[in-house]
Amino acid sequence: MRRNVLTVDEYVNGIKANNRAILARAITLVESNADRHFTLAQDVLTSIMSATGQSIRIGITGVPGAGKSTFIEALGVMLADKGHKVAVLAIDPSSSISQGSILGDKTRMDQLSRHPNAFVRPSPSGGTLGGVARKTRESLLLCEAAGYDIIIVETVGVGQSEITVRSMVDCFLVLMLTGAGDELQGMKKGIMEMVDIMLINKADGKNKIIAEKAKLEFERIVHMLPKTTEGWQTAVRAVSSIEGTGIKESWDTVEQFCKHMKETNQFQARRKEQAANWFHSLLEEQILKNFYENKEIQRTLPQLKQEVVNGDISATLAAITLLTKYNQDSGQH
Amino acid sequence: MRRNVLTVDEYVNGIKANNRAILARAITLVESNADRHFTLAQDVLTSIMSATGQSIRIGITGVPGAGKSTFIEALGVMLADKGHKVAVLAIDPSSSISQGSILGDKTRMDQLSRHPNAFVRPSPSGGTLGGVARKTRESLLLCEAAGYDIIIVETVGVGQSEITVRSMVDCFLVLMLTGAGDELQGMKKGIMEMVDIMLINKADGKNKIIAEKAKLEFERIVHMLPKTTEGWQTAVRAVSSIEGTGIKESWDTVEQFCKHMKETNQFQARRKEQAANWFHSLLEEQILKNFYENKEIQRTLPQLKQEVVNGDISATLAAITLLTKYNQDSGQH
């Protein structure tokens, strides 16, 4: 018999005892869009906040087909076997549209999912990227409170999702495919500037030589580009999830990176900055949502915007007109 | 005798007749932070909107010392001599702090300033980047209404100013210096993704060979990076403002770029998108300003933010707490 609602204490004690069923239910609570779940979820979060922050937070991105799941499974199993407690979360903005989701396929990460030291959670579906991001951040905190010391956040890299994942992790990895000549043309703009470690995947079989060549080429390029993290040269590694090569080296590089971040006092500083940014973006998202959902604004904005786009009125005049309407309308309740 | 205030008609007629003194006064009006000037400025803008949009809008950035002024002067004089009407505006966020400003030095662009076909205006000083951006955009419209068919917006590249300039121009150029080996390390993050044309400046004297070598190197890199504009490979040119070489080729490249943009229907599409984005950013900047300037918010925000940064409460709870306060406070007037 599963009761529909646990108390705050039941959630908190269950999470802290690493009761995986209760952790999963707490994440479901955090993911719920129902108003009645919101206060309870926030009460649970408030109670576990002091038990958070002790993990290493890793972000992993890469185009579909780059082999993210296979790599995360290989890395996760290696770490879990060593005694680490590994949680895998995902952000997939496309799941809002398709209702499918990365990690949603039950057969994926099968070995890792069944590992006693691992916890794998599919991407929350539905809602805006901002909403999904909030849910993933809060799920990450719940996993930390449950004692997971390595949290991996995966994203498929649609839209702004890399920026979102980057904003909640300590170390950001991109998984690259190689083969063709113009390696970077398939990359999304801006990705090079977010990445701490670049992994050339599928460096196996007859692809091995090509991957090693691509590695050298990427090393040359990252050396010339502005640095992502002060004092850290974006590292490039070749890996094969199938042959199991490069997985340990990749993790060693993550640890080197974290060591560098801690020694240079950037580790906590980045987290504090991330927390402050998160707070402001939540706040500002909601303020703007209130504005754009105002009925008077919805009635008048499209026409004014069209006039601006057509060059009929100045953007300033259009903006002031709308704001005046909004302030009058807000003052009226 | 200079009257303090012209009528809307006097401004509009003066601008349309390309009366440079009246154009200059209209820009001063647009730049004014005084409330009493605001309505008048917007009335003038509304009246000239139908006469805008006919120029080619060029953005130029580069680190201090890259030779922006010298290059713009060489390019501007060449174009003005050919019969073009050239206006040069500037965005310099540092001028808010230092009260100095790029183009502010009277001796700069001396030859271009005195050219009958040119109009050179220093950066408006004071105010936020958002405020300066609005002033420059509106000044650009005034220059277009006055018949300037080439508008060059210069920025020194501090903070977010390149993004700001990029958002108001058709074609964006970066002026690079060369000499050392790691050419890109001195570049700001993200700049490569905004640039349509890259100019290696000071390709003169004994620096000529180094500049040509850097040109080849950059061509290789831009070929590998994601494209800034669909169907356009970021062009790289070596120029010498002193020897006058590469200036004509640079302009030919700008024209090729604009031709490509027009043929692929990206030219007007980008402008419409820029206008819509500008409108939304003005609007959202003001909405958020109203929020952050609210007394109740100013009283409670710092403490809550600190608790979020310290990990004492969740960002969501802090944001909701503030929004509830704000809505109560707004409802009270």
XYZ file of C-alpha atoms in Angstrom:
666
model
C 0.000 0.000 0.000
C 1.476 3.330 -1.102
C 0.069 6.354 0.617
C -0.322 9.318 -1.690
C 1.259 11.781 0.656
C 4.178 11.468 3.018
C 4.880 14.048 5.682
C 7.866 16.375 5.407
C 9.648 14.352 8.093
C 8.966 11.090 6.301
C 10.441 12.505 3.107
C 13.443 14.026 4.861
C 14.242 10.951 6.956
C 13.738 8.657 3.964
C 16.030 10.724 1.763
C 18.730 10.997 4.414
C 18.565 7.219 4.938
C 18.983 6.859 1.160
C 15.670 5.096 0.778
C 15.597 5.062 -3.007
C 11.831 4.709 -3.245
C 11.354 7.791 -1.081
C 14.046 9.706 -2.990
C 12.225 8.860 -6.213
C 8.930 10.026 -4.723
C 10.518 13.247 -3.483
C 11.777 13.942 -7.000
C 8.288 13.269 -8.335
C 7.001 15.754 -5.778
C 9.523 18.384 -6.887
C 8.629 17.696 -10.521
C 4.910 18.040 -9.919
C 3.226 21.024 -11.500
C 0.366 20.845 -9.006
C 0.096 23.799 -6.653
C -0.754 21.544 -3.695
C 2.615 19.798 -4.062
C 4.607 22.988 -4.268
C 4.631 23.986 -0.584
C 5.341 20.449 0.545
C 8.220 20.156 -1.944
C 9.698 23.447 -0.754
C 9.380 22.365 2.896
C 11.237 19.151 2.099
C 13.943 21.079 0.260
C 14.352 23.568 3.083
C 14.813 20.693 5.536
C 17.485 18.944 3.474
C 19.453 22.056 2.359
C 22.059 21.654 5.093
C 22.812 18.121 3.830
C 23.511 19.272 0.252
C 26.570 20.521 -1.605
C 28.933 17.607 -0.926
C 28.926 16.018 -4.380
C 30.875 16.658 -7.525
C 28.412 17.873 -10.117
C 29.226 16.877 -13.670
C 27.431 18.028 -16.821
C 27.618 16.053 -20.052
C 26.372 17.149 -23.446
C 26.726 15.967 -27.016
C 24.701 15.635 -30.177
C 22.294 12.698 -30.494
C 24.314 9.668 -31.460
C 27.489 10.889 -29.761
C 27.099 8.006 -27.330
C 26.243 9.876 -24.143
C 24.244 7.078 -22.507
C 26.840 4.429 -23.244
C 29.620 6.669 -21.950
C 27.707 7.657 -18.806
C 26.919 4.017 -18.136
C 30.576 2.991 -18.521
C 31.773 5.898 -16.361
C 28.989 5.430 -13.819
C 29.574 1.701 -13.376
C 33.332 2.259 -12.964
C 32.710 4.876 -10.267
C 29.967 2.894 -8.526
C 32.211 -0.183 -8.475
C 34.855 1.933 -6.736
C 32.327 2.728 -4.007
C 31.118 6.088 -5.236
C 27.418 6.767 -5.115
C 26.414 7.969 -8.541
C 23.176 9.722 -9.525
C 22.293 10.468 -13.138
C 19.741 13.143 -13.996
C 18.793 14.540 -17.366
C 17.550 17.739 -18.963
C 15.834 17.246 -22.265
C 13.866 20.240 -23.513
C 12.628 18.179 -26.453
C 10.723 15.922 -24.068
C 8.272 18.779 -23.522
C 7.326 18.510 -27.163
C 7.673 14.851 -28.011
C 6.717 13.522 -24.585
C 9.619 11.195 -25.112
C 12.680 11.819 -22.993
C 16.312 10.975 -22.800
C 16.930 8.279 -20.256
C 13.249 7.530 -20.706
C 13.895 4.351 -22.593
C 13.947 1.646 -19.950
C 16.620 -0.320 -21.726
C 19.141 2.523 -21.512
C 21.775 2.457 -18.769
C 20.372 -0.844 -17.721
C 23.520 -2.009 -15.985
C 23.983 1.273 -14.135
C 20.311 1.481 -13.144
C 20.539 -1.890 -11.398
C 23.798 -1.042 -9.605
C 23.242 -0.731 -5.841
C 25.364 2.434 -5.745
C 23.584 4.199 -8.587
C 20.372 6.130 -9.078
C 19.209 6.941 -12.608
C 16.317 9.274 -13.207
C 14.800 10.182 -16.592
C 14.268 13.769 -17.629
C 11.138 15.429 -16.287
C 8.822 15.949 -19.221
C 6.612 18.923 -19.895
C 7.056 22.548 -19.025
C 9.474 25.205 -20.144
C 13.256 24.782 -20.064
C 13.240 27.088 -17.044
C 10.761 24.828 -15.292
C 12.663 21.677 -16.207
C 15.877 23.327 -15.006
C 14.354 24.132 -11.634
C 13.157 20.558 -11.240
C 16.566 19.145 -12.146
C 18.411 21.496 -9.784
C 16.110 20.572 -6.945
C 16.370 16.857 -7.777
C 20.145 17.271 -7.681
C 19.879 18.671 -4.167
C 17.673 15.756 -3.098
C 20.248 13.288 -4.494
C 23.021 15.055 -2.581
C 21.026 14.842 0.625
C 20.613 11.103 -0.046
C 24.394 10.774 -0.059
C 25.187 10.607 -3.778
C 28.673 12.024 -4.124
C 28.817 12.171 -7.908
C 25.886 13.674 -9.797
C 25.878 13.525 -13.578
C 23.470 15.786 -15.436
C 23.015 14.785 -19.058
C 21.561 16.947 -21.799
C 20.841 16.288 -25.419
C 21.895 19.806 -26.304
C 18.734 21.280 -27.759
C 18.201 25.030 -27.611
C 19.676 26.613 -24.521
C 19.931 23.413 -22.529
C 23.747 23.351 -22.390
C 23.771 26.785 -20.776
C 21.212 25.509 -18.301
C 23.250 22.429 -17.429
C 26.486 24.451 -17.329
C 24.860 26.734 -14.773
C 24.324 23.912 -12.273
C 27.487 21.821 -12.497
C 31.101 22.101 -11.386
C 32.617 20.525 -14.479
C 31.167 20.431 -17.974
C 32.040 17.771 -20.537
C 31.161 17.509 -24.199
C 31.150 14.208 -26.023
C 32.213 14.588 -29.651
C 31.925 12.294 -32.573
C 34.657 12.241 -35.101
C 35.105 11.022 -38.624
C 34.643 13.866 -41.064
C 37.098 16.698 -41.563
C 35.405 19.821 -40.318
C 35.003 18.707 -36.735
C 33.573 21.873 -35.317
C 31.042 22.729 -37.975
C 28.522 20.392 -36.409
C 28.961 21.990 -33.005
C 26.558 24.458 -31.551
C 27.688 28.035 -31.231
C 29.148 28.839 -27.875
C 29.722 25.264 -26.807
C 33.508 25.613 -26.951
C 33.356 28.347 -24.370
C 31.485 26.285 -21.830
C 33.448 23.092 -21.961
C 36.076 22.080 -19.400
C 36.753 18.655 -20.890
C 36.181 17.501 -24.436
C 35.897 13.784 -25.110
C 36.334 12.320 -28.572
C 34.095 9.283 -28.350
C 34.083 6.034 -30.311
C 37.869 5.971 -30.500
C 37.721 2.275 -31.254
C 38.330 -0.150 -34.098
C 39.343 1.494 -37.337
C 38.059 4.821 -36.022
C 40.892 4.947 -33.471
C 43.453 6.677 -35.678
C 40.909 9.231 -36.882
C 39.924 9.971 -33.284
C 43.539 10.478 -32.221
C 44.061 12.841 -35.143
C 40.893 14.756 -34.194
C 42.157 14.941 -30.616
C 45.352 16.686 -31.744
C 43.365 19.038 -33.954
C 40.979 19.946 -31.118
C 43.880 20.484 -28.739
C 45.311 22.972 -31.187
C 41.995 24.799 -31.461
C 41.181 24.950 -27.755
C 44.685 26.227 -27.164
C 43.891 29.188 -29.414
C 40.427 29.966 -28.101
C 39.709 32.001 -24.978
C 39.865 29.895 -21.804
C 36.601 28.654 -20.267
C 37.937 28.486 -16.731
C 40.782 30.606 -15.450
C 44.051 28.718 -15.405
C 42.549 25.634 -17.038
C 43.305 24.592 -20.574
C 40.246 22.726 -21.911
C 41.385 19.113 -21.844
C 40.830 16.803 -24.801
C 40.670 13.005 -24.373
C 39.872 10.145 -26.729
C 37.536 7.520 -25.278
C 35.831 4.305 -26.251
C 32.847 3.332 -24.147
C 32.725 -0.035 -25.909
C 36.398 -0.959 -25.506
C 36.470 0.781 -22.136
C 39.522 2.866 -23.016
C 39.912 6.439 -21.854
C 37.123 6.196 -19.255
C 39.506 6.171 -16.307
C 41.612 8.928 -17.909
C 38.467 11.021 -18.381
C 37.619 10.695 -14.706
C 41.196 11.477 -13.675
C 40.866 14.652 -15.737
C 37.614 15.565 -13.963
C 39.433 15.138 -10.653
C 42.391 17.229 -11.843
C 39.953 19.901 -12.921
C 38.187 19.914 -9.543
C 41.547 20.010 -7.764
C 42.544 23.038 -9.833
C 39.200 24.719 -9.102
C 39.561 24.133 -5.384
C 43.217 25.210 -5.213
C 42.414 28.448 -6.995
C 39.315 29.067 -4.860
C 37.126 28.934 -7.931
C 35.127 25.869 -6.861
C 33.015 27.405 -4.103
C 33.076 30.800 -5.793
C 31.478 29.321 -8.918
C 28.842 27.529 -6.869
C 27.942 30.689 -4.993
C 27.736 32.550 -8.281
C 25.565 29.792 -9.743
C 23.215 29.927 -6.756
C 22.889 33.704 -7.019
C 22.301 33.514 -10.782
C 19.761 30.771 -10.357
C 17.883 32.829 -7.795
C 17.827 35.872 -10.079
C 16.786 33.922 -13.141
C 13.911 32.247 -11.273
C 12.836 35.616 -9.990
C 13.088 37.412 -13.309
C 11.437 34.596 -15.229
C 8.449 34.837 -12.937
C 8.263 38.634 -13.019
C 8.258 38.598 -16.831
C 5.754 35.753 -16.889
C 3.397 37.839 -14.754
C 3.803 40.680 -17.231
C 3.276 38.686 -20.417
C 0.302 36.820 -18.938
C -1.482 40.035 -18.043
C -4.698 40.189 -20.100
C -4.357 43.856 -21.038
C -0.780 43.224 -22.226
C -1.814 40.187 -24.219
C -4.492 42.264 -25.880
C -2.238 45.183 -26.874
C 1.289 43.779 -27.295
C 0.990 41.989 -30.666
C -0.187 45.073 -32.558
C 2.450 47.354 -31.007
C 5.187 44.829 -31.665
C 4.120 44.586 -35.300
C 4.320 48.361 -35.623
C 7.859 48.293 -34.200
C 8.914 45.511 -36.558
C 7.429 47.404 -39.508
C 9.326 50.523 -38.468
C 6.149 52.525 -37.875
C 6.888 53.493 -34.274
C 10.034 53.511 -32.163
C 10.608 50.553 -29.864
C 10.939 52.948 -26.932
C 7.525 54.474 -27.505
C 5.927 51.032 -27.857
C 7.585 49.787 -24.661
C 6.566 52.864 -22.664
C 2.993 52.564 -23.916
C 2.794 48.967 -22.717
C 4.391 49.682 -19.357
C 1.991 52.507 -18.679
C -0.929 50.185 -19.411
C 0.567 47.494 -17.166
C 1.147 49.829 -14.246
C -2.393 51.195 -14.498
C -3.782 47.675 -14.697
C -1.723 46.412 -11.707
C -2.740 49.408 -9.642
C -6.376 48.614 -10.195
C -6.622 45.376 -8.264
C 20.980 82.963 -30.917
C 20.180 79.305 -30.164
C 16.763 78.617 -28.819
C 16.659 75.900 -26.211
C 13.718 74.089 -27.690
C 12.763 73.451 -31.279
C 9.337 72.195 -32.225
C 8.835 68.660 -33.482
C 8.365 70.019 -37.017
C 11.542 72.086 -36.812
C 13.504 69.008 -35.748
C 11.922 66.786 -38.396
C 12.328 69.264 -41.241
C 15.872 70.096 -40.192
C 16.856 66.432 -40.046
C 15.264 65.610 -43.365
C 17.068 68.586 -44.947
C 20.286 67.204 -43.476
C 20.888 70.269 -41.362
C 23.813 68.924 -39.363
C 23.353 71.343 -36.501
C 19.738 70.246 -36.069
C 20.692 66.564 -36.440
C 23.267 67.063 -33.701
C 20.673 68.751 -31.487
C 18.162 65.969 -32.142
C 20.752 63.415 -31.038
C 21.405 65.481 -27.916
C 17.657 65.445 -27.295
C 17.509 61.659 -27.678
C 20.529 61.316 -25.380
C 19.023 63.505 -22.697
C 18.076 61.808 -19.453
C 15.621 64.598 -18.597
C 11.989 63.543 -18.480
C 10.858 66.748 -20.188
C 12.942 65.853 -23.267
C 11.624 62.322 -23.498
C 8.196 62.972 -25.029
C 9.605 65.465 -27.498
C 12.346 63.037 -28.541
C 9.801 60.251 -29.064
C 7.562 62.561 -31.090
C 10.496 63.455 -33.332
C 11.376 59.779 -33.751
C 7.815 58.810 -34.578
C 7.743 61.479 -37.273
C 10.977 60.377 -38.925
C 10.445 56.575 -38.700
C 9.150 56.320 -42.269
C 12.391 57.905 -43.523
C 14.634 55.338 -41.802
C 16.004 51.936 -42.720
C 17.746 52.854 -45.998
C 21.351 52.696 -44.806
C 23.844 49.896 -44.441
C 24.560 49.535 -40.735
C 28.089 48.430 -39.908
C 29.417 47.506 -36.473
C 33.134 47.584 -35.695
C 34.810 46.277 -32.572
C 38.355 45.590 -31.460
C 40.529 45.869 -28.394
C 41.980 49.273 -27.485
C 44.993 49.826 -29.662
C 43.665 47.710 -32.514
C 43.433 50.892 -34.544
C 39.671 51.253 -34.831
C 39.607 55.037 -35.199
C 42.343 55.109 -37.811
C 40.649 52.349 -39.782
C 37.197 53.950 -39.566
C 38.655 57.249 -40.664
C 40.411 55.657 -43.669
C 37.285 53.687 -44.617
C 34.960 56.623 -43.966
C 36.977 59.104 -46.047
C 37.185 56.620 -48.921
C 33.411 56.126 -48.865
C 32.611 59.815 -48.396
C 34.910 60.690 -51.306
C 32.918 58.266 -53.452
C 29.773 60.226 -52.615
C 28.440 58.097 -49.766
C 27.105 59.867 -46.744
C 28.807 58.337 -43.730
C 27.773 58.655 -40.077
C 29.932 57.303 -37.264
C 28.414 56.600 -33.857
C 29.962 54.895 -30.864
C 29.008 52.785 -27.889
C 31.456 52.927 -25.048
C 30.208 51.520 -21.753
C 33.431 52.609 -20.071
C 32.498 56.231 -20.666
C 29.837 55.859 -17.973
C 32.590 55.249 -15.486
C 35.511 57.306 -16.714
C 33.437 60.102 -18.217
C 35.885 59.832 -21.058
C 34.569 58.378 -24.269
C 35.760 56.875 -27.496
C 35.545 59.399 -30.287
C 35.510 61.948 -27.492
C 39.010 63.071 -28.194
C 38.604 65.982 -30.573
C 41.721 65.130 -32.514
C 40.406 61.708 -33.499
C 38.917 61.197 -36.958
C 39.774 64.790 -37.677
C 39.822 64.390 -41.429
C 36.546 62.461 -41.507
C 34.829 64.885 -39.106
C 35.542 67.779 -41.457
C 34.392 65.903 -44.552
C 31.165 67.423 -45.965
C 29.699 63.937 -46.461
C 30.450 62.687 -42.955
C 28.954 63.043 -39.510
C 30.941 61.848 -36.493
C 29.344 61.669 -33.080
C 31.089 60.665 -29.836
C 29.638 58.052 -27.531
C 26.899 59.254 -25.193
C 28.341 59.184 -21.704
C 26.594 58.158 -18.536
C 23.876 55.631 -17.954
C 23.690 51.883 -18.250
C 24.731 49.972 -21.357
C 21.020 49.465 -22.028
C 20.454 53.200 -21.873
C 23.450 53.975 -24.066
C 22.271 51.316 -26.530
C 18.837 52.913 -26.790
C 20.411 56.316 -27.407
C 22.707 54.949 -30.107
C 19.897 53.058 -31.843
C 17.741 56.142 -31.902
C 20.645 58.303 -33.072
C 21.190 55.804 -35.879
C 17.568 56.274 -36.964
C 17.991 60.055 -36.911
C 21.108 59.761 -39.096
C 19.231 57.570 -41.554
C 16.421 60.106 -41.752
C 19.071 62.742 -42.485
C 20.129 60.722 -45.516
C 23.289 58.982 -44.260
C 23.486 55.760 -46.252
C 26.347 54.161 -44.335
C 26.256 54.137 -40.546
C 29.246 52.841 -38.654
C 28.789 51.966 -34.977
C 32.080 51.595 -33.143
C 32.576 49.903 -29.800
C 35.592 49.460 -27.628
C 34.403 46.000 -26.655
C 33.956 46.318 -22.904
C 31.479 44.014 -21.171
C 28.482 43.163 -23.304
C 28.912 46.024 -25.729
C 29.693 43.859 -28.776
C 26.429 42.004 -28.333
C 24.699 45.353 -28.111
C 26.312 46.652 -31.285
C 25.759 43.333 -33.084
C 22.079 43.630 -32.278
C 21.706 46.880 -34.224
C 23.842 46.385 -37.314
C 23.636 44.450 -40.577
C 27.291 43.514 -40.728
C 29.734 43.138 -37.844
C 33.488 43.559 -38.194
C 36.254 42.896 -35.744
C 39.630 44.549 -36.021
C 42.415 42.286 -34.832
C 45.990 43.006 -33.970
C 48.594 40.473 -34.772
C 52.136 39.782 -33.798
C 52.218 37.166 -31.078
C 51.459 33.504 -31.630
C 48.251 32.766 -29.786
C 46.067 35.128 -31.737
C 42.754 34.218 -30.210
C 43.745 34.116 -26.554
C 43.356 37.875 -26.314
C 39.885 37.729 -27.802
C 36.749 37.943 -25.789
C 34.626 34.857 -25.485
C 31.878 34.681 -28.035
C 33.329 37.278 -30.371
C 34.091 34.709 -33.073
C 30.417 33.830 -33.252
C 29.275 37.355 -33.906
C 31.723 38.402 -36.565
C 30.941 38.509 -40.290
C 34.280 39.973 -41.329
C 37.589 39.812 -39.498
C 40.251 42.366 -40.317
C 43.880 41.859 -39.411
C 45.018 45.425 -38.945
C 48.472 46.999 -39.120
C 49.495 44.720 -41.965
C 52.251 47.145 -42.862
C 56.036 47.438 -42.773
C 57.762 44.478 -41.253
C 54.463 43.364 -39.713
C 53.089 42.554 -43.168
C 54.339 38.983 -43.336
C 53.162 38.209 -39.807
C 49.729 39.626 -40.625
C 49.426 37.525 -43.785
C 50.400 34.468 -41.786
C 47.804 35.319 -39.123
C 45.221 35.785 -41.871
C 45.772 32.221 -43.088
C 45.621 30.926 -39.539
C 42.350 32.732 -38.830
C 40.863 31.519 -42.090
C 41.618 27.991 -40.980
C 39.976 28.552 -37.603
C 36.838 30.317 -38.840
C 36.422 27.533 -41.369
C 36.223 25.070 -38.486
C 33.951 27.074 -36.218
C 30.156 27.205 -36.512
C 29.002 29.800 -39.047
C 27.830 33.199 -37.767
C 25.486 33.859 -40.678
C 23.877 31.132 -42.729
C 25.705 30.528 -45.979
C 28.468 33.025 -45.160
C 31.977 31.983 -44.304
C 33.440 34.622 -41.966
C 35.804 36.540 -44.230
C 39.336 37.411 -43.144
C 41.229 40.363 -44.661
C 44.573 41.973 -43.899
C 44.483 45.774 -43.835
C 46.768 48.704 -43.249
C 45.037 51.953 -42.399
C 48.378 53.756 -42.668
C 49.455 52.404 -46.043
C 45.834 52.378 -47.176
C 45.962 48.747 -48.294
C 43.023 46.412 -47.850
C 40.540 49.213 -47.139
C 38.836 48.933 -50.510
C 38.885 45.110 -50.260
C 37.302 45.330 -46.811
C 34.473 47.426 -48.165
C 34.033 45.120 -51.169
C 33.647 42.302 -48.665
C 30.998 44.246 -46.729
C 29.111 44.714 -49.988
C 29.445 41.020 -50.867
C 28.140 40.176 -47.436
C 25.120 42.478 -47.803
C 24.465 41.077 -51.281
C 24.479 37.567 -49.838
C 22.144 38.617 -47.013
C 19.707 40.230 -49.435
C 19.758 37.363 -51.914
C 19.027 34.864 -49.168
C 16.295 37.059 -47.654
C 18.258 37.326 -44.437
C 18.801 41.082 -44.589
C 15.287 42.286 -43.812
C 14.582 39.203 -41.698
C 17.513 40.055 -39.424
C 16.398 43.669 -39.130
C 12.867 42.644 -38.201
C 14.244 40.232 -35.642
C 16.534 42.936 -34.269
C 13.616 45.356 -33.943
C 11.496 42.771 -32.138
C 14.373 41.864 -29.815
C 15.108 45.481 -29.096
C 11.481 46.092 -28.225
C 11.405 43.120 -25.854
C 14.701 43.978 -24.209
C 13.618 47.576 -23.586
C 10.372 46.307 -22.151
C 11.922 43.643 -19.956
C 14.726 45.900 -18.762
C 12.125 48.371 -17.542
C 9.890 45.732 -15.929
C 12.846 44.349 -13.987
C 14.028 47.842 -13.090
C 10.620 48.558 -11.578
C 10.921 45.375 -9.538
C 14.458 45.903 -8.265
C 13.765 49.557 -7.432
C 10.766 48.664 -5.280
C 11.549 49.696 -1.697
C 10.156 46.535 -0.107
C 12.229 44.413 -2.500
C 15.375 46.443 -1.810
C 14.807 45.931 1.893
C 14.322 42.148 1.751
C 16.268 40.899 -1.276
C 19.876 41.070 0.006
C 19.207 38.871 3.054
C 17.260 36.260 1.082
C 19.904 36.184 -1.641
C 22.586 35.620 0.958
C 20.627 32.695 2.402
C 20.369 31.185 -1.089
C 24.093 31.644 -1.731
C 24.878 30.082 1.661
C 22.640 27.123 0.815
C 20.269 27.820 3.714
C 17.107 28.023 1.634
C 16.193 26.948 -1.865
C 16.297 29.569 -4.595
C 12.701 28.775 -5.471
C 11.454 29.513 -1.973
C 13.417 32.784 -1.839
C 12.079 33.872 -5.233
C 8.481 33.027 -4.335
C 8.811 34.905 -1.039
C 9.996 38.032 -2.846
C 7.337 37.823 -5.547
C 4.589 37.490 -2.967
C 5.895 40.609 -1.218
C 6.103 42.488 -4.526
C 2.580 41.577 -5.591
C 1.195 42.606 -2.208
C 3.125 45.866 -2.344
C 2.021 46.659 -5.941
C -1.586 45.891 -5.095
C -1.522 48.420 -2.275
C -1.172 51.592 -4.314
